[in-house]
Amino acid sequence: QVNLVESGGGLVQPGGSLRLSCVASRSILSTFISLTNKAWYRQAPGEQRELVATITNDGSTNYADSVKDRFTISKDNSRKTIYLQMNSLKPEDTAVYYCYMGDRNTNNWGRGTQVTVSS
């Protein structure tokens, strides 16, 4: 099992920015790379968890329509970390954000980090 640790959440005003980080702690680099599915999800109160953004090992990315052109997912293999840069935040972006890394055999989730967008 891979231990994923998120950070970077908090309270921000509408229009503001945050950067979330997720490190695969206690994992070696080859394990990080072997987890070919890397993504950020979010879950708002009373809602189902939804996919926000994905990134592949070759750096290809995909985004939910609701965050396209505002959020950017990236990764740093040397740090075994993925990031989610969130700009132009809206109140509807308020949710717990979860990091995911997995492959055909394993699914690994972080505990989540709260993002609240409010004036």
Tab-separated table of N, CA and C in Angstrom:
chain	number	residue	atom	x	y	z
A	1	GLN	N	0.848	-1.183	0.000
A	1	GLN	CA	0.000	0.000	0.000
A	1	GLN	C	0.887	1.237	0.000
A	2	VAL	N	0.476	2.230	-0.775
A	2	VAL	CA	1.235	3.464	-0.891
A	2	VAL	C	0.595	4.519	0.002
A	3	ASN	N	1.410	5.218	0.757
A	3	ASN	CA	0.919	6.259	1.643
A	3	ASN	C	0.940	7.593	0.904
A	4	LEU	N	-0.237	8.172	0.692
A	4	LEU	CA	-0.345	9.450	-0.015
A	4	LEU	C	-0.695	10.545	0.987
A	5	VAL	N	0.066	11.619	0.958
A	5	VAL	CA	-0.137	12.709	1.910
A	5	VAL	C	-0.373	13.997	1.151
A	6	GLU	N	-1.577	14.544	1.312
A	6	GLU	CA	-1.932	15.804	0.651
A	6	GLU	C	-1.633	16.989	1.562
A	7	SER	N	-1.415	18.134	0.935
A	7	SER	CA	-1.260	19.378	1.677
A	7	SER	C	-1.642	20.534	0.769
A	8	GLY	N	-1.809	21.708	1.372
A	8	GLY	CA	-2.048	22.908	0.576
A	8	GLY	C	-3.462	23.437	0.599
A	9	GLY	N	-4.381	22.721	1.228
A	9	GLY	CA	-5.748	23.214	1.298
A	9	GLY	C	-5.867	24.393	2.252
A	10	GLY	N	-7.057	24.985	2.260
A	10	GLY	CA	-7.285	26.113	3.159
A	10	GLY	C	-8.475	26.926	2.737
A	11	LEU	N	-8.578	28.103	3.342
A	11	LEU	CA	-9.655	29.040	3.054
A	11	LEU	C	-9.131	30.126	2.121
A	12	VAL	N	-9.862	30.392	1.048
A	12	VAL	CA	-9.440	31.395	0.088
A	12	VAL	C	-10.667	32.145	-0.410
A	13	GLN	N	-10.476	33.396	-0.769
A	13	GLN	CA	-11.583	34.191	-1.290
A	13	GLN	C	-11.853	33.842	-2.757
A	14	PRO	N	-13.078	34.060	-3.202
A	14	PRO	CA	-13.365	33.843	-4.634
A	14	PRO	C	-12.389	34.619	-5.508
A	15	GLY	N	-11.931	33.963	-6.565
A	15	GLY	CA	-10.938	34.551	-7.444
A	15	GLY	C	-9.510	34.261	-7.041
A	16	GLY	N	-9.331	33.689	-5.866
A	16	GLY	CA	-7.989	33.395	-5.379
A	16	GLY	C	-7.428	32.098	-5.923
A	17	SER	N	-6.231	31.755	-5.435
A	17	SER	CA	-5.518	30.571	-5.912
A	17	SER	C	-5.013	29.739	-4.741
A	18	LEU	N	-4.885	28.460	-4.994
A	18	LEU	CA	-4.250	27.522	-4.069
A	18	LEU	C	-3.495	26.487	-4.883
A	19	ARG	N	-2.456	25.927	-4.280
A	19	ARG	CA	-1.770	24.803	-4.907
A	19	ARG	C	-1.768	23.629	-3.945
A	20	LEU	N	-2.342	22.530	-4.380
A	20	LEU	CA	-2.352	21.306	-3.592
A	20	LEU	C	-1.170	20.427	-4.003
A	21	SER	N	-0.635	19.729	-3.019
A	21	SER	CA	0.454	18.785	-3.268
A	21	SER	C	0.063	17.424	-2.717
A	22	CYS	N	0.574	16.385	-3.332
A	22	CYS	CA	0.350	15.018	-2.858
A	22	CYS	C	1.633	14.229	-3.067
A	23	VAL	N	2.236	13.808	-1.975
A	23	VAL	CA	3.491	13.067	-2.051
A	23	VAL	C	3.250	11.607	-1.698
A	24	ALA	N	3.863	10.745	-2.478
A	24	ALA	CA	3.821	9.310	-2.199
A	24	ALA	C	4.952	9.019	-1.212
A	25	SER	N	4.660	9.269	0.044
A	25	SER	CA	5.699	9.135	1.068
A	25	SER	C	6.019	7.655	1.306
A	26	ARG	N	7.223	7.438	1.723
A	26	ARG	CA	7.698	6.083	2.033
A	26	ARG	C	7.652	5.179	0.810
A	27	SER	N	7.620	5.741	-0.397
A	27	SER	CA	7.645	4.947	-1.627
A	27	SER	C	8.910	5.250	-2.404
A	28	ILE	N	9.388	4.240	-3.096
A	28	ILE	CA	10.545	4.474	-3.943
A	28	ILE	C	10.081	4.999	-5.293
A	29	LEU	N	10.999	5.573	-6.053
A	29	LEU	CA	10.634	6.231	-7.305
A	29	LEU	C	9.977	5.256	-8.275
A	30	SER	N	10.479	4.027	-8.364
A	30	SER	CA	9.912	3.078	-9.326
A	30	SER	C	8.453	2.769	-9.001
A	31	THR	N	8.128	2.743	-7.723
A	31	THR	CA	6.730	2.522	-7.331
A	31	THR	C	5.869	3.687	-7.783
A	32	PHE	N	6.355	4.907	-7.545
A	32	PHE	CA	5.615	6.105	-7.957
A	32	PHE	C	5.340	6.070	-9.468
A	33	ILE	N	6.337	5.734	-10.246
A	33	ILE	CA	6.178	5.715	-11.693
A	33	ILE	C	5.249	4.579	-12.130
A	34	SER	N	5.292	3.453	-11.421
A	34	SER	CA	4.463	2.306	-11.810
A	34	SER	C	2.974	2.567	-11.595
A	35	LEU	N	2.665	3.518	-10.748
A	35	LEU	CA	1.258	3.882	-10.521
A	35	LEU	C	0.832	4.801	-11.644
A	36	THR	N	0.404	4.202	-12.738
A	36	THR	CA	0.233	4.946	-13.980
A	36	THR	C	-0.990	5.857	-13.985
A	37	ASN	N	-1.914	5.602	-13.082
A	37	ASN	CA	-3.103	6.450	-12.990
A	37	ASN	C	-2.936	7.392	-11.813
A	38	LYS	N	-2.779	8.662	-12.113
A	38	LYS	CA	-2.614	9.678	-11.071
A	38	LYS	C	-3.676	10.751	-11.269
A	39	ALA	N	-4.315	11.150	-10.200
A	39	ALA	CA	-5.455	12.043	-10.361
A	39	ALA	C	-5.774	12.785	-9.071
A	40	TRP	N	-6.552	13.812	-9.232
A	40	TRP	CA	-7.187	14.515	-8.125
A	40	TRP	C	-8.700	14.352	-8.263
A	41	TYR	N	-9.338	14.060	-7.147
A	41	TYR	CA	-10.789	13.999	-7.043
A	41	TYR	C	-11.230	15.017	-5.989
A	42	ARG	N	-12.520	15.303	-5.969
A	42	ARG	CA	-13.053	16.140	-4.900
A	42	ARG	C	-14.452	15.679	-4.536
A	43	GLN	N	-14.830	15.996	-3.305
A	43	GLN	CA	-16.158	15.638	-2.816
A	43	GLN	C	-16.701	16.779	-1.984
A	44	ALA	N	-17.786	17.362	-2.465
A	44	ALA	CA	-18.468	18.418	-1.737
A	44	ALA	C	-19.488	17.795	-0.794
A	45	PRO	N	-19.892	18.516	0.247
A	45	PRO	CA	-20.877	17.978	1.187
A	45	PRO	C	-22.149	17.541	0.480
A	46	GLY	N	-22.591	16.313	0.771
A	46	GLY	CA	-23.818	15.800	0.186
A	46	GLY	C	-23.707	15.377	-1.260
A	47	GLU	N	-22.490	15.424	-1.808
A	47	GLU	CA	-22.300	15.082	-3.211
A	47	GLU	C	-21.414	13.844	-3.340
A	48	GLN	N	-21.443	13.240	-4.517
A	48	GLN	CA	-20.545	12.115	-4.777
A	48	GLN	C	-19.151	12.632	-5.121
A	49	ARG	N	-18.173	11.776	-4.889
A	49	ARG	CA	-16.812	12.138	-5.261
A	49	ARG	C	-16.722	12.236	-6.775
A	50	GLU	N	-16.064	13.287	-7.252
A	50	GLU	CA	-15.959	13.485	-8.696
A	50	GLU	C	-14.506	13.665	-9.116
A	51	LEU	N	-14.223	13.238	-10.332
A	51	LEU	CA	-12.887	13.361	-10.888
A	51	LEU	C	-12.646	14.804	-11.315
A	52	VAL	N	-11.501	15.338	-10.906
A	52	VAL	CA	-11.155	16.716	-11.233
A	52	VAL	C	-10.144	16.764	-12.375
A	53	ALA	N	-9.062	15.989	-12.239
A	53	ALA	CA	-7.996	16.042	-13.237
A	53	ALA	C	-7.164	14.776	-13.162
A	54	THR	N	-6.615	14.392	-14.310
A	54	THR	CA	-5.737	13.226	-14.382
A	54	THR	C	-4.453	13.586	-15.113
A	55	ILE	N	-3.404	12.817	-14.824
A	55	ILE	CA	-2.133	12.983	-15.533
A	55	ILE	C	-1.505	11.621	-15.718
A	56	THR	N	-0.954	11.389	-16.918
A	56	THR	CA	-0.303	10.126	-17.216
A	56	THR	C	1.211	10.268	-17.062
A	57	ASN	N	1.907	9.147	-17.188
A	57	ASN	CA	3.354	9.185	-17.042
A	57	ASN	C	4.024	10.034	-18.111
A	58	ASP	N	3.412	10.113	-19.291
A	58	ASP	CA	4.018	10.948	-20.329
A	58	ASP	C	3.569	12.400	-20.237
A	59	GLY	N	2.807	12.716	-19.202
A	59	GLY	CA	2.421	14.104	-18.961
A	59	GLY	C	1.115	14.536	-19.589
A	60	SER	N	0.422	13.633	-20.228
A	60	SER	CA	-0.887	13.984	-20.794
A	60	SER	C	-1.885	14.237	-19.671
A	61	THR	N	-2.706	15.251	-19.859
A	61	THR	CA	-3.646	15.643	-18.807
A	61	THR	C	-5.073	15.694	-19.345
A	62	ASN	N	-6.006	15.537	-18.407
A	62	ASN	CA	-7.424	15.705	-18.711
A	62	ASN	C	-8.095	16.366	-17.519
A	63	TYR	N	-9.137	17.138	-17.808
A	63	TYR	CA	-9.805	17.903	-16.757
A	63	TYR	C	-11.321	17.780	-16.869
A	64	ALA	N	-11.964	17.885	-15.718
A	64	ALA	CA	-13.414	18.033	-15.719
A	64	ALA	C	-13.761	19.373	-16.364
A	65	ASP	N	-14.880	19.415	-17.052
A	65	ASP	CA	-15.280	20.661	-17.731
A	65	ASP	C	-15.373	21.833	-16.758
A	66	SER	N	-15.770	21.538	-15.529
A	66	SER	CA	-15.996	22.605	-14.557
A	66	SER	C	-14.709	23.297	-14.106
A	67	VAL	N	-13.558	22.653	-14.337
A	67	VAL	CA	-12.303	23.258	-13.883
A	67	VAL	C	-11.348	23.563	-15.025
A	68	LYS	N	-11.735	23.192	-16.246
A	68	LYS	CA	-10.861	23.405	-17.402
A	68	LYS	C	-10.512	24.882	-17.519
A	69	ASP	N	-9.263	25.142	-17.840
A	69	ASP	CA	-8.724	26.501	-18.003
A	69	ASP	C	-8.521	27.234	-16.688
A	70	ARG	N	-8.849	26.621	-15.564
A	70	ARG	CA	-8.599	27.223	-14.249
A	70	ARG	C	-7.634	26.397	-13.411
A	71	PHE	N	-7.692	25.080	-13.548
A	71	PHE	CA	-6.856	24.183	-12.758
A	71	PHE	C	-5.799	23.552	-13.649
A	72	THR	N	-4.642	23.266	-13.057
A	72	THR	CA	-3.566	22.594	-13.779
A	72	THR	C	-2.984	21.488	-12.905
A	73	ILE	N	-2.973	20.270	-13.435
A	73	ILE	CA	-2.352	19.143	-12.743
A	73	ILE	C	-0.943	18.960	-13.301
A	74	SER	N	-0.013	18.649	-12.407
A	74	SER	CA	1.365	18.416	-12.835
A	74	SER	C	2.006	17.408	-11.899
A	75	LYS	N	3.219	16.968	-12.243
A	75	LYS	CA	3.902	16.003	-11.394
A	75	LYS	C	5.390	16.258	-11.410
A	76	ASP	N	6.034	15.811	-10.363
A	76	ASP	CA	7.488	15.878	-10.247
A	76	ASP	C	7.954	14.504	-9.804
A	77	ASN	N	8.460	13.739	-10.753
A	77	ASN	CA	8.862	12.367	-10.421
A	77	ASN	C	9.948	12.354	-9.344
A	78	SER	N	10.872	13.272	-9.420
A	78	SER	CA	11.988	13.254	-8.471
A	78	SER	C	11.509	13.470	-7.038
A	79	ARG	N	10.390	14.149	-6.889
A	79	ARG	CA	9.817	14.371	-5.560
A	79	ARG	C	8.681	13.408	-5.252
A	80	LYS	N	8.348	12.532	-6.213
A	80	LYS	CA	7.231	11.582	-6.052
A	80	LYS	C	5.956	12.316	-5.659
A	81	THR	N	5.712	13.409	-6.355
A	81	THR	CA	4.634	14.317	-5.979
A	81	THR	C	3.816	14.715	-7.200
A	82	ILE	N	2.516	14.829	-6.989
A	82	ILE	CA	1.669	15.476	-7.978
A	82	ILE	C	1.081	16.738	-7.370
A	83	TYR	N	0.719	17.675	-8.232
A	83	TYR	CA	0.228	18.971	-7.796
A	83	TYR	C	-1.099	19.285	-8.485
A	84	LEU	N	-1.844	20.179	-7.861
A	84	LEU	CA	-3.021	20.739	-8.499
A	84	LEU	C	-3.002	22.240	-8.242
A	85	GLN	N	-2.677	22.994	-9.278
A	85	GLN	CA	-2.716	24.445	-9.195
A	85	GLN	C	-4.134	24.896	-9.515
A	86	MET	N	-4.746	25.608	-8.586
A	86	MET	CA	-6.133	26.033	-8.743
A	86	MET	C	-6.195	27.550	-8.752
A	87	ASN	N	-6.613	28.106	-9.865
A	87	ASN	CA	-6.747	29.555	-10.027
A	87	ASN	C	-8.204	29.938	-10.225
A	88	SER	N	-8.479	31.211	-10.062
A	88	SER	CA	-9.843	31.727	-10.263
A	88	SER	C	-10.867	30.879	-9.527
A	89	LEU	N	-10.582	30.612	-8.267
A	89	LEU	CA	-11.443	29.716	-7.487
A	89	LEU	C	-12.828	30.309	-7.278
A	90	LYS	N	-13.806	29.420	-7.279
A	90	LYS	CA	-15.211	29.795	-7.112
A	90	LYS	C	-15.768	29.102	-5.863
A	91	PRO	N	-16.826	29.647	-5.282
A	91	PRO	CA	-17.427	28.980	-4.119
A	91	PRO	C	-17.810	27.530	-4.407
A	92	GLU	N	-18.199	27.236	-5.628
A	92	GLU	CA	-18.580	25.856	-5.965
A	92	GLU	C	-17.390	24.911	-6.039
A	93	ASP	N	-16.190	25.428	-5.929
A	93	ASP	CA	-15.003	24.565	-5.845
A	93	ASP	C	-14.768	24.065	-4.417
A	94	THR	N	-15.549	24.547	-3.481
A	94	THR	CA	-15.417	24.115	-2.091
A	94	THR	C	-15.682	22.626	-1.972
A	95	ALA	N	-14.719	21.906	-1.409
A	95	ALA	CA	-14.818	20.444	-1.306
A	95	ALA	C	-13.599	19.926	-0.563
A	96	VAL	N	-13.647	18.653	-0.229
A	96	VAL	CA	-12.442	17.947	0.200
A	96	VAL	C	-11.800	17.374	-1.061
A	97	TYR	N	-10.529	17.672	-1.237
A	97	TYR	CA	-9.801	17.223	-2.420
A	97	TYR	C	-8.934	16.023	-2.053
A	98	TYR	N	-9.048	14.973	-2.873
A	98	TYR	CA	-8.340	13.715	-2.626
A	98	TYR	C	-7.360	13.418	-3.756
A	99	CYS	N	-6.214	12.964	-3.362
A	99	CYS	CA	-5.203	12.503	-4.298
A	99	CYS	C	-5.415	11.011	-4.539
A	100	TYR	N	-5.220	10.580	-5.773
A	100	TYR	CA	-5.330	9.165	-6.129
A	100	TYR	C	-4.138	8.761	-6.985
A	101	MET	N	-3.583	7.590	-6.669
A	101	MET	CA	-2.553	6.975	-7.508
A	101	MET	C	-2.817	5.483	-7.528
A	102	GLY	N	-2.830	4.900	-8.728
A	102	GLY	CA	-3.101	3.479	-8.805
A	102	GLY	C	-2.701	2.893	-10.136
A	103	ASP	N	-2.903	1.594	-10.212
A	103	ASP	CA	-2.701	0.887	-11.471
A	103	ASP	C	-3.773	-0.188	-11.560
A	104	ARG	N	-3.595	-1.186	-12.457
A	104	ARG	CA	-4.647	-2.186	-12.637
A	104	ARG	C	-4.838	-3.065	-11.407
A	105	ASN	N	-3.858	-3.034	-10.509
A	105	ASN	CA	-3.934	-3.928	-9.346
A	105	ASN	C	-4.192	-3.208	-8.024
A	106	THR	N	-3.894	-1.947	-7.967
A	106	THR	CA	-3.990	-1.237	-6.683
A	106	THR	C	-4.676	0.114	-6.842
A	107	ASN	N	-5.337	0.518	-5.785
A	107	ASN	CA	-5.927	1.841	-5.684
A	107	ASN	C	-5.478	2.467	-4.378
A	108	ASN	N	-4.878	3.641	-4.464
A	108	ASN	CA	-4.352	4.306	-3.277
A	108	ASN	C	-4.921	5.716	-3.186
A	109	TRP	N	-5.434	6.030	-2.009
A	109	TRP	CA	-6.056	7.335	-1.784
A	109	TRP	C	-5.393	8.057	-0.632
A	110	GLY	N	-5.326	9.370	-0.749
A	110	GLY	CA	-4.931	10.176	0.393
A	110	GLY	C	-6.130	10.410	1.293
A	111	ARG	N	-5.884	11.065	2.422
A	111	ARG	CA	-6.964	11.312	3.375
A	111	ARG	C	-7.791	12.537	3.015
A	112	GLY	N	-7.272	13.344	2.120
A	112	GLY	CA	-8.016	14.512	1.681
A	112	GLY	C	-7.559	15.789	2.355
A	113	THR	N	-7.761	16.885	1.647
A	113	THR	CA	-7.451	18.212	2.197
A	113	THR	C	-8.621	19.138	1.852
A	114	GLN	N	-9.051	19.906	2.852
A	114	GLN	CA	-10.227	20.758	2.687
A	114	GLN	C	-9.871	22.041	1.945
A	115	VAL	N	-10.668	22.355	0.938
A	115	VAL	CA	-10.562	23.635	0.234
A	115	VAL	C	-11.896	24.351	0.395
A	116	THR	N	-11.851	25.543	0.951
A	116	THR	CA	-13.051	26.337	1.146
A	116	THR	C	-12.880	27.671	0.444
A	117	VAL	N	-13.815	27.978	-0.448
A	117	VAL	CA	-13.780	29.242	-1.188
A	117	VAL	C	-14.954	30.092	-0.713
A	118	SER	N	-14.636	31.146	-0.001
A	118	SER	CA	-15.682	31.964	0.603
A	118	SER	C	-15.151	33.348	0.904
A	119	SER	N	-16.037	34.331	0.797
A	119	SER	CA	-15.658	35.696	1.164
A	119	SER	C	-16.024	35.971	2.616
